[in-house]
């Protein structure tokens, strides 16, 4: 699918129970099931309402706990892909832009990887594990694979973070002074804007990572697989599934995001931003990278939404 074909003609709604946790939300929210045929040329940046992101209720269902993973079957008409962001790195904590630079997990990141791996092994029967070939993702994926009894992690360079060109290695707060031209390109509203120094546009990132997920889905129809990747990639996958919906907000380290892909054409989101495994173990409030050091936004509290007036 072209990076410009991100609109929808159908929306499925989920009726939420009347519980206190949803008291500040509408009780009907879109589950983002779409087919795409209308071209939209631009996305507009839009600030989040609340800075207290860790306290914001997740509008999508979280995973049900199960002690019998083999009984948890997958719809035979789709592939269920559990997309996990890598664990924390020192650069995440420092607010340093990583992009394609091969940064390893820090000790907290390794603990996070162990915790999410344990959770996935207890709750789901996984057929395969795929990963970006960058160390921070691959190390997270190796821990998941070993714990889930998968012999090998399949590397896919198309799952890498966005290449950030001249901004890579810079602390975000200093980037505008150190590399002003690249910084302006990074925060441009134009999704086809490349970043000087070999950096990618958002459209290029979108095309390569959504194509990768659709290839994986085509190989695993009726199965459940894990994909370990990066914050910028995960937000582009969200845009593919929910092009007209509101942003999912920050993509936290080792967050679990479950996509269903039918025939490579229709995407739905089953679970978004689930980090309850970290809450249970005391790692939820550790550093995280949030959006600061990922490839899709230039400020921690920014997000994209579609604007039809810019067609």
Short mmCIF file of C-alpha atoms in Angstrom, two decimals:
data_model
loop_
_atom_site.label_atom_id
_atom_site.label_comp_id
_atom_site.label_asym_id
_atom_site.label_seq_id
_atom_site.Cartn_x
_atom_site.Cartn_y
_atom_site.Cartn_z
CA UNK A 1 0.00 0.00 0.00
CA UNK A 2 1.20 3.52 -0.82
CA UNK A 3 2.12 5.82 2.03
CA UNK A 4 -0.55 8.19 0.73
CA UNK A 5 -3.35 5.64 0.94
CA UNK A 6 -4.17 5.78 4.62
CA UNK A 7 -7.86 6.58 4.86
CA UNK A 8 -10.79 4.36 5.73
CA UNK A 9 -14.34 3.65 4.77
CA UNK A 10 -15.45 1.50 7.71
CA UNK A 11 -15.17 1.68 11.49
CA UNK A 12 -16.11 -0.98 14.06
CA UNK A 13 -17.12 0.17 17.53
CA UNK A 14 -16.59 -1.42 20.91
CA UNK A 15 -19.05 -0.77 23.74
CA UNK A 16 -17.14 -0.44 26.99
CA UNK A 17 -18.58 -1.33 30.38
CA UNK A 18 -19.50 1.54 32.69
CA UNK A 19 -16.49 1.36 34.98
CA UNK A 20 -14.84 4.18 36.96
CA UNK A 21 -11.57 3.87 35.02
CA UNK A 22 -13.37 5.03 31.86
CA UNK A 23 -15.20 7.87 33.56
CA UNK A 24 -13.30 10.48 31.58
CA UNK A 25 -13.77 8.73 28.23
CA UNK A 26 -16.68 8.25 25.90
CA UNK A 27 -18.11 4.77 26.33
CA UNK A 28 -17.99 4.10 22.60
CA UNK A 29 -14.60 4.10 20.85
CA UNK A 30 -13.45 2.95 17.42
CA UNK A 31 -11.58 -0.35 17.20
CA UNK A 32 -10.00 0.70 13.90
CA UNK A 33 -11.00 -1.88 11.29
CA UNK A 34 -10.44 -0.30 7.89
CA UNK A 35 -10.00 -0.70 4.15
CA UNK A 36 -7.99 1.96 2.39
CA UNK A 37 -8.68 3.73 -0.89
CA UNK A 38 -8.83 7.51 -0.31
CA UNK A 39 -5.63 9.50 -0.65
CA UNK A 40 -4.62 11.91 2.12
CA UNK A 41 -1.47 13.90 1.53
CA UNK A 42 -0.75 15.38 4.94
CA UNK A 43 -0.97 14.71 8.64
CA UNK A 44 -1.19 17.49 11.19
CA UNK A 45 0.57 17.56 14.54
CA UNK A 46 -1.70 17.79 17.55
CA UNK A 47 -0.77 18.08 21.25
CA UNK A 48 -1.89 15.49 23.76
CA UNK A 49 -4.47 16.61 26.28
CA UNK A 50 -2.80 15.25 29.39
CA UNK A 51 0.93 15.09 30.18
CA UNK A 52 0.30 12.36 32.74
CA UNK A 53 0.50 9.58 30.15
CA UNK A 54 1.21 6.75 32.55
CA UNK A 55 -2.10 7.48 34.27
CA UNK A 56 -4.18 7.64 31.09
CA UNK A 57 -6.53 4.64 30.67
CA UNK A 58 -5.79 2.46 27.66
CA UNK A 59 -8.82 2.65 25.32
CA UNK A 60 -8.12 -0.78 23.85
CA UNK A 61 -8.66 -4.07 25.71
CA UNK A 62 -5.64 -5.48 27.51
CA UNK A 63 -4.66 -9.10 27.23
CA UNK A 64 -6.55 -11.66 29.25
CA UNK A 65 -4.35 -13.68 31.57
CA UNK A 66 -4.30 -17.38 30.84
CA UNK A 67 -2.53 -20.33 32.43
CA UNK A 68 -3.26 -22.49 29.39
CA UNK A 69 -1.76 -20.78 26.33
CA UNK A 70 -2.39 -23.74 24.03
CA UNK A 71 -6.15 -23.21 24.39
CA UNK A 72 -5.89 -19.62 23.17
CA UNK A 73 -6.51 -20.04 19.44
CA UNK A 74 -6.14 -17.50 16.64
CA UNK A 75 -8.78 -16.68 14.04
CA UNK A 76 -7.78 -18.87 11.05
CA UNK A 77 -8.54 -16.01 8.64
CA UNK A 78 -5.94 -13.62 10.09
CA UNK A 79 -2.46 -13.42 11.55
CA UNK A 80 -2.18 -12.18 15.13
CA UNK A 81 0.98 -10.13 15.52
CA UNK A 82 2.13 -9.09 18.98
CA UNK A 83 4.30 -6.01 18.39
CA UNK A 84 6.63 -5.19 21.30
CA UNK A 85 8.85 -2.16 21.68
CA UNK A 86 12.42 -2.91 22.77
CA UNK A 87 13.55 -2.45 26.37
CA UNK A 88 15.09 0.72 27.73
CA UNK A 89 18.54 2.00 26.69
CA UNK A 90 20.86 4.57 28.26
CA UNK A 91 20.11 6.84 25.31
CA UNK A 92 16.38 6.59 26.04
CA UNK A 93 17.06 7.87 29.53
CA UNK A 94 19.31 10.66 28.26
CA UNK A 95 16.83 11.77 25.59
CA UNK A 96 19.41 11.06 22.88
CA UNK A 97 18.14 10.34 19.35
CA UNK A 98 19.01 6.78 18.36
CA UNK A 99 17.64 6.11 14.89
CA UNK A 100 19.86 3.48 13.22
CA UNK A 101 22.69 3.82 15.74
CA UNK A 102 23.12 0.42 17.38
CA UNK A 103 22.60 1.08 21.09
CA UNK A 104 22.36 -1.81 23.56
CA UNK A 105 19.82 -2.26 26.34
CA UNK A 106 20.72 -0.98 29.79
CA UNK A 107 20.15 -3.06 32.93
CA UNK A 108 16.58 -1.80 33.34
CA UNK A 109 15.93 -2.66 29.70
CA UNK A 110 17.14 -6.21 30.24
CA UNK A 111 14.86 -6.56 33.27
CA UNK A 112 11.96 -5.24 31.21
CA UNK A 113 12.74 -7.74 28.44
CA UNK A 114 12.73 -10.59 30.95
CA UNK A 115 9.40 -9.50 32.42
CA UNK A 116 7.60 -9.14 29.08
CA UNK A 117 9.09 -12.45 27.91
CA UNK A 118 7.76 -14.22 31.00
CA UNK A 119 4.33 -12.73 30.48
CA UNK A 120 4.11 -13.72 26.82
CA UNK A 121 5.29 -17.26 27.58
CA UNK A 122 2.56 -17.69 30.20
CA UNK A 123 -0.29 -16.16 28.24
CA UNK A 124 0.20 -17.15 24.61
CA UNK A 125 1.42 -19.89 22.34
CA UNK A 126 3.79 -18.17 19.90
CA UNK A 127 4.79 -19.64 16.53
CA UNK A 128 7.70 -17.34 15.64
CA UNK A 129 9.63 -14.27 16.78
CA UNK A 130 10.77 -11.53 14.38
CA UNK A 131 12.93 -8.53 15.19
CA UNK A 132 14.65 -5.43 13.93
CA UNK A 133 18.34 -6.20 13.49
CA UNK A 134 19.38 -3.39 15.84
CA UNK A 135 20.80 -4.64 19.15
CA UNK A 136 18.23 -3.07 21.47
CA UNK A 137 15.39 -4.82 19.66
CA UNK A 138 17.22 -8.07 18.89
CA UNK A 139 18.32 -8.58 22.50
CA UNK A 140 14.72 -8.06 23.65
CA UNK A 141 13.52 -10.51 21.00
CA UNK A 142 16.12 -13.13 21.96
CA UNK A 143 14.89 -13.08 25.55
CA UNK A 144 11.28 -13.47 24.39
CA UNK A 145 12.16 -16.30 22.01
CA UNK A 146 14.17 -18.23 24.61
CA UNK A 147 11.43 -17.91 27.21
CA UNK A 148 8.68 -18.88 24.73
CA UNK A 149 10.60 -21.90 23.43
CA UNK A 150 11.37 -20.47 19.98
CA UNK A 151 14.72 -21.62 18.62
CA UNK A 152 15.61 -18.65 16.45
CA UNK A 153 14.80 -14.95 16.08
CA UNK A 154 14.25 -13.91 12.46
CA UNK A 155 15.91 -10.55 11.72
CA UNK A 156 14.27 -8.07 9.38
CA UNK A 157 16.08 -4.76 8.70
CA UNK A 158 12.76 -3.26 7.52
CA UNK A 159 11.69 -3.27 11.18
CA UNK A 160 14.45 -0.79 12.09
CA UNK A 161 13.72 2.58 13.61
CA UNK A 162 13.50 5.58 11.30
CA UNK A 163 16.90 6.79 10.09
CA UNK A 164 17.26 10.28 11.57
CA UNK A 165 20.18 11.49 9.47
CA UNK A 166 22.28 14.25 11.01
CA UNK A 167 20.20 14.15 14.21
CA UNK A 168 21.33 10.68 15.22
CA UNK A 169 23.37 10.73 18.42
CA UNK A 170 22.20 14.21 19.42
CA UNK A 171 20.29 15.04 22.59
CA UNK A 172 16.85 16.20 21.47
CA UNK A 173 16.97 19.49 23.38
CA UNK A 174 20.22 20.44 21.66
CA UNK A 175 19.36 19.24 18.15
CA UNK A 176 17.86 22.54 16.96
CA UNK A 177 21.12 24.36 17.72
CA UNK A 178 23.55 21.69 16.58
CA UNK A 179 21.81 20.75 13.32
CA UNK A 180 19.11 23.30 12.56
CA UNK A 181 18.36 22.19 8.99
CA UNK A 182 17.92 18.54 9.98
CA UNK A 183 15.84 19.53 12.98
CA UNK A 184 13.46 21.58 10.83
CA UNK A 185 13.10 18.62 8.47
CA UNK A 186 12.39 16.33 11.43
CA UNK A 187 9.57 18.51 12.74
CA UNK A 188 8.15 19.29 9.30
CA UNK A 189 4.45 18.61 8.73
CA UNK A 190 5.33 17.11 5.35
CA UNK A 191 5.41 13.33 5.62
CA UNK A 192 7.55 13.09 2.46
CA UNK A 193 10.31 15.27 3.98
CA UNK A 194 13.67 13.48 4.16
CA UNK A 195 16.13 14.40 6.91
CA UNK A 196 19.57 15.64 5.78
CA UNK A 197 22.37 13.17 6.36
CA UNK A 198 20.62 10.14 4.91
CA UNK A 199 17.52 10.37 7.10
CA UNK A 200 14.15 8.96 6.05
CA UNK A 201 10.84 10.67 5.52
CA UNK A 202 7.85 9.39 7.46
CA UNK A 203 6.41 8.06 4.21
CA UNK A 204 9.48 5.89 3.63
CA UNK A 205 9.35 4.60 7.19
CA UNK A 206 5.63 3.88 6.82
CA UNK A 207 6.07 1.99 3.55
CA UNK A 208 8.89 -0.26 4.71
CA UNK A 209 7.52 -1.19 8.14
CA UNK A 210 3.91 -1.80 7.07
CA UNK A 211 5.15 -3.88 4.12
CA UNK A 212 7.28 -5.91 6.53
CA UNK A 213 4.34 -6.63 8.81
CA UNK A 214 2.14 -7.64 5.88
CA UNK A 215 4.84 -10.06 4.62
CA UNK A 216 5.03 -11.59 8.09
CA UNK A 217 1.25 -11.85 8.27
CA UNK A 218 1.09 -13.60 4.89
CA UNK A 219 3.45 -16.30 6.20
CA UNK A 220 1.56 -16.82 9.45
CA UNK A 221 -2.17 -16.76 8.71
CA UNK A 222 -3.97 -18.52 11.57
CA UNK A 223 -0.92 -18.16 13.82
CA UNK A 224 0.40 -15.81 16.49
CA UNK A 225 3.85 -14.27 16.16
CA UNK A 226 5.87 -11.69 18.09
CA UNK A 227 7.57 -8.75 16.38
CA UNK A 228 10.07 -6.65 18.35
CA UNK A 229 10.72 -3.20 16.95
CA UNK A 230 10.93 0.54 17.79
CA UNK A 231 8.68 3.39 18.90
CA UNK A 232 8.64 5.24 15.57
CA UNK A 233 7.82 2.04 13.69
CA UNK A 234 5.00 1.14 16.07
CA UNK A 235 3.35 4.54 15.63
CA UNK A 236 3.42 4.08 11.84
CA UNK A 237 1.80 0.65 12.25
CA UNK A 238 -0.87 2.34 14.36
CA UNK A 239 -1.45 4.85 11.54
CA UNK A 240 -1.92 1.94 9.12
CA UNK A 241 -4.58 0.39 11.33
CA UNK A 242 -6.18 3.66 12.50
CA UNK A 243 -5.50 6.36 9.89
CA UNK A 244 -8.46 8.51 10.94
CA UNK A 245 -8.21 7.79 14.64
CA UNK A 246 -6.48 9.70 17.40
CA UNK A 247 -2.87 8.85 18.14
CA UNK A 248 -2.12 6.12 20.63
CA UNK A 249 0.24 8.49 22.45
CA UNK A 250 3.61 7.43 23.84
CA UNK A 251 4.95 4.00 22.94
CA UNK A 252 6.61 2.79 26.13
CA UNK A 253 9.49 0.33 26.38
CA UNK A 254 8.29 -3.30 26.12
CA UNK A 255 4.70 -2.19 25.59
CA UNK A 256 2.51 -4.86 23.99
CA UNK A 257 0.45 -3.92 20.93
CA UNK A 258 -1.58 -6.64 19.19
CA UNK A 259 -2.58 -6.33 15.53
CA UNK A 260 -4.82 -8.63 13.47
CA UNK A 261 -4.10 -8.61 9.74
CA UNK A 262 -6.56 -10.18 7.32
CA UNK A 263 -5.31 -11.03 3.79
CA UNK A 264 -2.71 -8.25 4.05
CA UNK A 265 -5.41 -5.67 3.39
CA UNK A 266 -7.44 -5.16 6.55
CA UNK A 267 -5.83 -4.36 9.89
CA UNK A 268 -7.40 -4.19 13.34
CA UNK A 269 -5.94 -3.45 16.76
CA UNK A 270 -6.82 -5.84 19.56
CA UNK A 271 -4.55 -4.38 22.28
CA UNK A 272 -2.61 -1.11 22.45
CA UNK A 273 0.09 0.10 24.83
CA UNK A 274 -0.25 -2.65 27.43
CA UNK A 275 2.51 -2.32 30.04
CA UNK A 276 0.70 -3.90 32.98
CA UNK A 277 3.52 -6.47 33.26
CA UNK A 278 5.87 -3.61 34.22
CA UNK A 279 3.42 -2.20 36.75
CA UNK A 280 3.27 -5.54 38.49
CA UNK A 281 7.04 -5.75 38.84
CA UNK A 282 7.89 -2.18 39.76
CA UNK A 283 9.50 -1.25 36.45
CA UNK A 284 6.66 0.88 35.08
CA UNK A 285 8.08 4.17 36.37
CA UNK A 286 11.65 3.59 35.21
CA UNK A 287 13.16 5.83 32.53
CA UNK A 288 11.41 4.77 29.30
CA UNK A 289 12.07 6.51 26.04
CA UNK A 290 8.49 7.48 25.28
CA UNK A 291 8.42 9.39 22.02
CA UNK A 292 11.48 11.53 22.66
CA UNK A 293 14.05 9.23 21.11
CA UNK A 294 11.89 7.50 18.49
CA UNK A 295 11.53 8.35 14.85
CA UNK A 296 8.02 9.69 14.39
CA UNK A 297 7.79 12.81 16.53
CA UNK A 298 10.04 15.67 17.50
CA UNK A 299 8.53 16.45 20.90
CA UNK A 300 7.65 14.07 23.70
CA UNK A 301 4.04 15.29 23.92
CA UNK A 302 3.24 15.51 20.20
CA UNK A 303 1.21 13.18 18.04
CA UNK A 304 -0.17 12.99 14.55
CA UNK A 305 -3.81 12.94 13.47
CA UNK A 306 -5.27 12.96 9.99
CA UNK A 307 -6.65 16.23 8.66
CA UNK A 308 -9.00 15.76 5.70
CA UNK A 309 -8.88 19.45 4.89
CA UNK A 310 -5.31 18.92 3.68
CA UNK A 311 -6.23 16.41 0.93
#
